[in-house]
Short mmCIF file of C-alpha atoms in Angstrom, two decimals:
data_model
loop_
_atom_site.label_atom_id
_atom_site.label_comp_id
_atom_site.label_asym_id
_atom_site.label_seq_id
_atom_site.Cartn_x
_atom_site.Cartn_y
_atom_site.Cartn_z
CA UNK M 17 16.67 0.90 -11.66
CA UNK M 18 13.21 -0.26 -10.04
CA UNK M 19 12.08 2.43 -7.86
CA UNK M 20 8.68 2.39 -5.72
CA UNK M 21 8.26 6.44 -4.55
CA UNK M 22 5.34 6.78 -1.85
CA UNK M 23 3.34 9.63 -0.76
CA UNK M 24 0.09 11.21 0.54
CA UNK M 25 1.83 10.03 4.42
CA UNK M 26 1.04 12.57 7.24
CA UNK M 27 -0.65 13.60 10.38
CA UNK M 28 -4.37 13.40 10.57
CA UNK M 29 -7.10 13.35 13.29
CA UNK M 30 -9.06 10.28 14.00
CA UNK M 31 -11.62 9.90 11.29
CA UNK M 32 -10.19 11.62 8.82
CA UNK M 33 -9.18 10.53 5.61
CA UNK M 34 -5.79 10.10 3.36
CA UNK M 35 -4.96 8.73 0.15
CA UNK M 36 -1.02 6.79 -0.09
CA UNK M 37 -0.10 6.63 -3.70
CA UNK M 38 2.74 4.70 -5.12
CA UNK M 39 4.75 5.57 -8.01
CA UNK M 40 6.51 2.21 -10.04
CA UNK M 41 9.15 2.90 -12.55
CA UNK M 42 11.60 0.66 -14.03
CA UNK M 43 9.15 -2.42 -14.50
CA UNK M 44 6.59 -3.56 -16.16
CA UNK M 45 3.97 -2.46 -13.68
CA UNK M 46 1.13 -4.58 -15.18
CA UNK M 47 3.07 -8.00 -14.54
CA UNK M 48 2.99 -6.81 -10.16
CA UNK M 49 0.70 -7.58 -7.39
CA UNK M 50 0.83 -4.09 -5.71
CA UNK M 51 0.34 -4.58 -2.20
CA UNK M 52 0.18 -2.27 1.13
CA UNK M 53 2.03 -3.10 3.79
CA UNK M 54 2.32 -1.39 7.54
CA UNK M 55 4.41 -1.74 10.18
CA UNK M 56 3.49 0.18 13.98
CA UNK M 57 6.37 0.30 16.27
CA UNK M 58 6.67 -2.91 18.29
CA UNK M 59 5.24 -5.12 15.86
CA UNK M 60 5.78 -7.04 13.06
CA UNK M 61 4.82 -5.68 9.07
CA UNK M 62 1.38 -6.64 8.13
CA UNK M 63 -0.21 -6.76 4.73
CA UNK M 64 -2.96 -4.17 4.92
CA UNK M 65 -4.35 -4.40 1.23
CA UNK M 66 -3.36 -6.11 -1.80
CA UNK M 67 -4.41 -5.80 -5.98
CA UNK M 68 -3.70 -8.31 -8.72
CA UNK M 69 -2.77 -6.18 -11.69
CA UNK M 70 -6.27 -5.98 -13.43
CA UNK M 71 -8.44 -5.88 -10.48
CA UNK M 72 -9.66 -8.92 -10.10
CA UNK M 73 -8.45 -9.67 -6.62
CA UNK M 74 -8.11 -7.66 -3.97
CA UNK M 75 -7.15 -9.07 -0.32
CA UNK M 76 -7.57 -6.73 3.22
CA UNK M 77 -6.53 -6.55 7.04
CA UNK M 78 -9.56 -7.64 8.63
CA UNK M 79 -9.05 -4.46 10.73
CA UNK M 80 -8.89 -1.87 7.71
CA UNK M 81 -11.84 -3.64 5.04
CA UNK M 82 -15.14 -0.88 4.92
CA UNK M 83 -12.50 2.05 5.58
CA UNK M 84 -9.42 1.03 3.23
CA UNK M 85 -9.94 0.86 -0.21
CA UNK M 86 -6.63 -0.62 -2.86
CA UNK M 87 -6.73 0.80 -6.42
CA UNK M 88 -4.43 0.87 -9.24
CA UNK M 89 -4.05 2.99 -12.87
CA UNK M 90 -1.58 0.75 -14.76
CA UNK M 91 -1.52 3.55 -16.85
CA UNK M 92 0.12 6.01 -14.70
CA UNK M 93 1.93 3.15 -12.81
CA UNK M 94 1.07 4.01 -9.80
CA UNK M 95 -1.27 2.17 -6.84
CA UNK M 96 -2.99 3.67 -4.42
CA UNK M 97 -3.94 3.11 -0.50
CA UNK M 98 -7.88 5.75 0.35
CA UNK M 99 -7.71 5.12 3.73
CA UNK M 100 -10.98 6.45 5.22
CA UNK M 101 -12.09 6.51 8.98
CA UNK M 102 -8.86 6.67 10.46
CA UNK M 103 -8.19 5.34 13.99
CA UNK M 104 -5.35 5.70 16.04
CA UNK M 105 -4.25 2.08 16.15
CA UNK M 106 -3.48 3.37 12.28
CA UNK M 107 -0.45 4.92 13.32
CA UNK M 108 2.50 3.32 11.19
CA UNK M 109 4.83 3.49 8.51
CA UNK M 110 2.80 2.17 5.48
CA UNK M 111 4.63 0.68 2.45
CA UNK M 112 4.23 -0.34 -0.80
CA UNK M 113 5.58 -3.44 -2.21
CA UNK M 114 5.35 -4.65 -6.15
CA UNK M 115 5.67 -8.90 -6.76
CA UNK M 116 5.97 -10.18 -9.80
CA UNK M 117 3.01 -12.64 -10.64
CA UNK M 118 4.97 -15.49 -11.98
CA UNK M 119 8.34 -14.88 -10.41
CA UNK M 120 7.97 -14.60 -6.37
CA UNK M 121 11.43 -13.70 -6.26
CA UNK M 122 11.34 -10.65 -8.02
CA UNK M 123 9.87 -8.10 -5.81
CA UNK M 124 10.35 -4.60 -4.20
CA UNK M 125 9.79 -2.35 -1.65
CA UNK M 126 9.35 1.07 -1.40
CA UNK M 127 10.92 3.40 1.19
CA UNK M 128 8.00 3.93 3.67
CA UNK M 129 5.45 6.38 4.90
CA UNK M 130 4.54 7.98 7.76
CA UNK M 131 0.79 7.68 8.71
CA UNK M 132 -0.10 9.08 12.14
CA UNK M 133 -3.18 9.53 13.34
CA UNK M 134 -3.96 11.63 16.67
CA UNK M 135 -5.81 14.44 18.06
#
């Protein structure tokens, strides 16, 4: 029923530039935290960016804040990773995850995306 559809994932050369966007149906999108999450191989998931659902909070990686910027159109339910000034130690499979704001339990993932970036 829920479904969280990524895209935008791909190969890129360092500093370059790509935009993740991730499509929500089957909830009520403005009642999620939409968050960004990466994993590289070898190490554990990380939370890259998160968004409360009205803007008003936004959390970053300490290594991604000035180049990664978290958005949201709870009209088109859909959030959205820019990702700016790529690096190589970008290289993962970024993913989007949706939590409900009063119910921690009720959350998703999406299916993952491929970000590499090399020359």
């Amino acid at each position: 029923q829920v479904q969280l559809v990524e895209s935008g994932g791909g190969l890129v050369q360092p500093g370059g530039s790509l935009r993740l966007s991730c499509a929500a149906s089957g909830l009520t999108f403005s009642s999620y935290v939409m968050s960004w999450y990466r994993q590289a191989p070898g190490k554990e998931r990380e939370l890259v960016a998160a968004l409360t659902g009205f803007g008003s909070s936004t959390d970053y990686a300490n290594s991604v804040k000035g180049r990664f910027t978290i958005s949201r159109d709870n009209a088109k339910n859909t959030a959205y990773l820019q990702m700016n000034s790529l690096k190589p130690e970008d290289t993962a499979v970024y993913y989007c995850n949706a939590e409900h704001y009063s119910m921690a339990t009720i959350s998703y993932w999406g299916q993952g995306t491929q970000v590499t970036v090399s020359s």
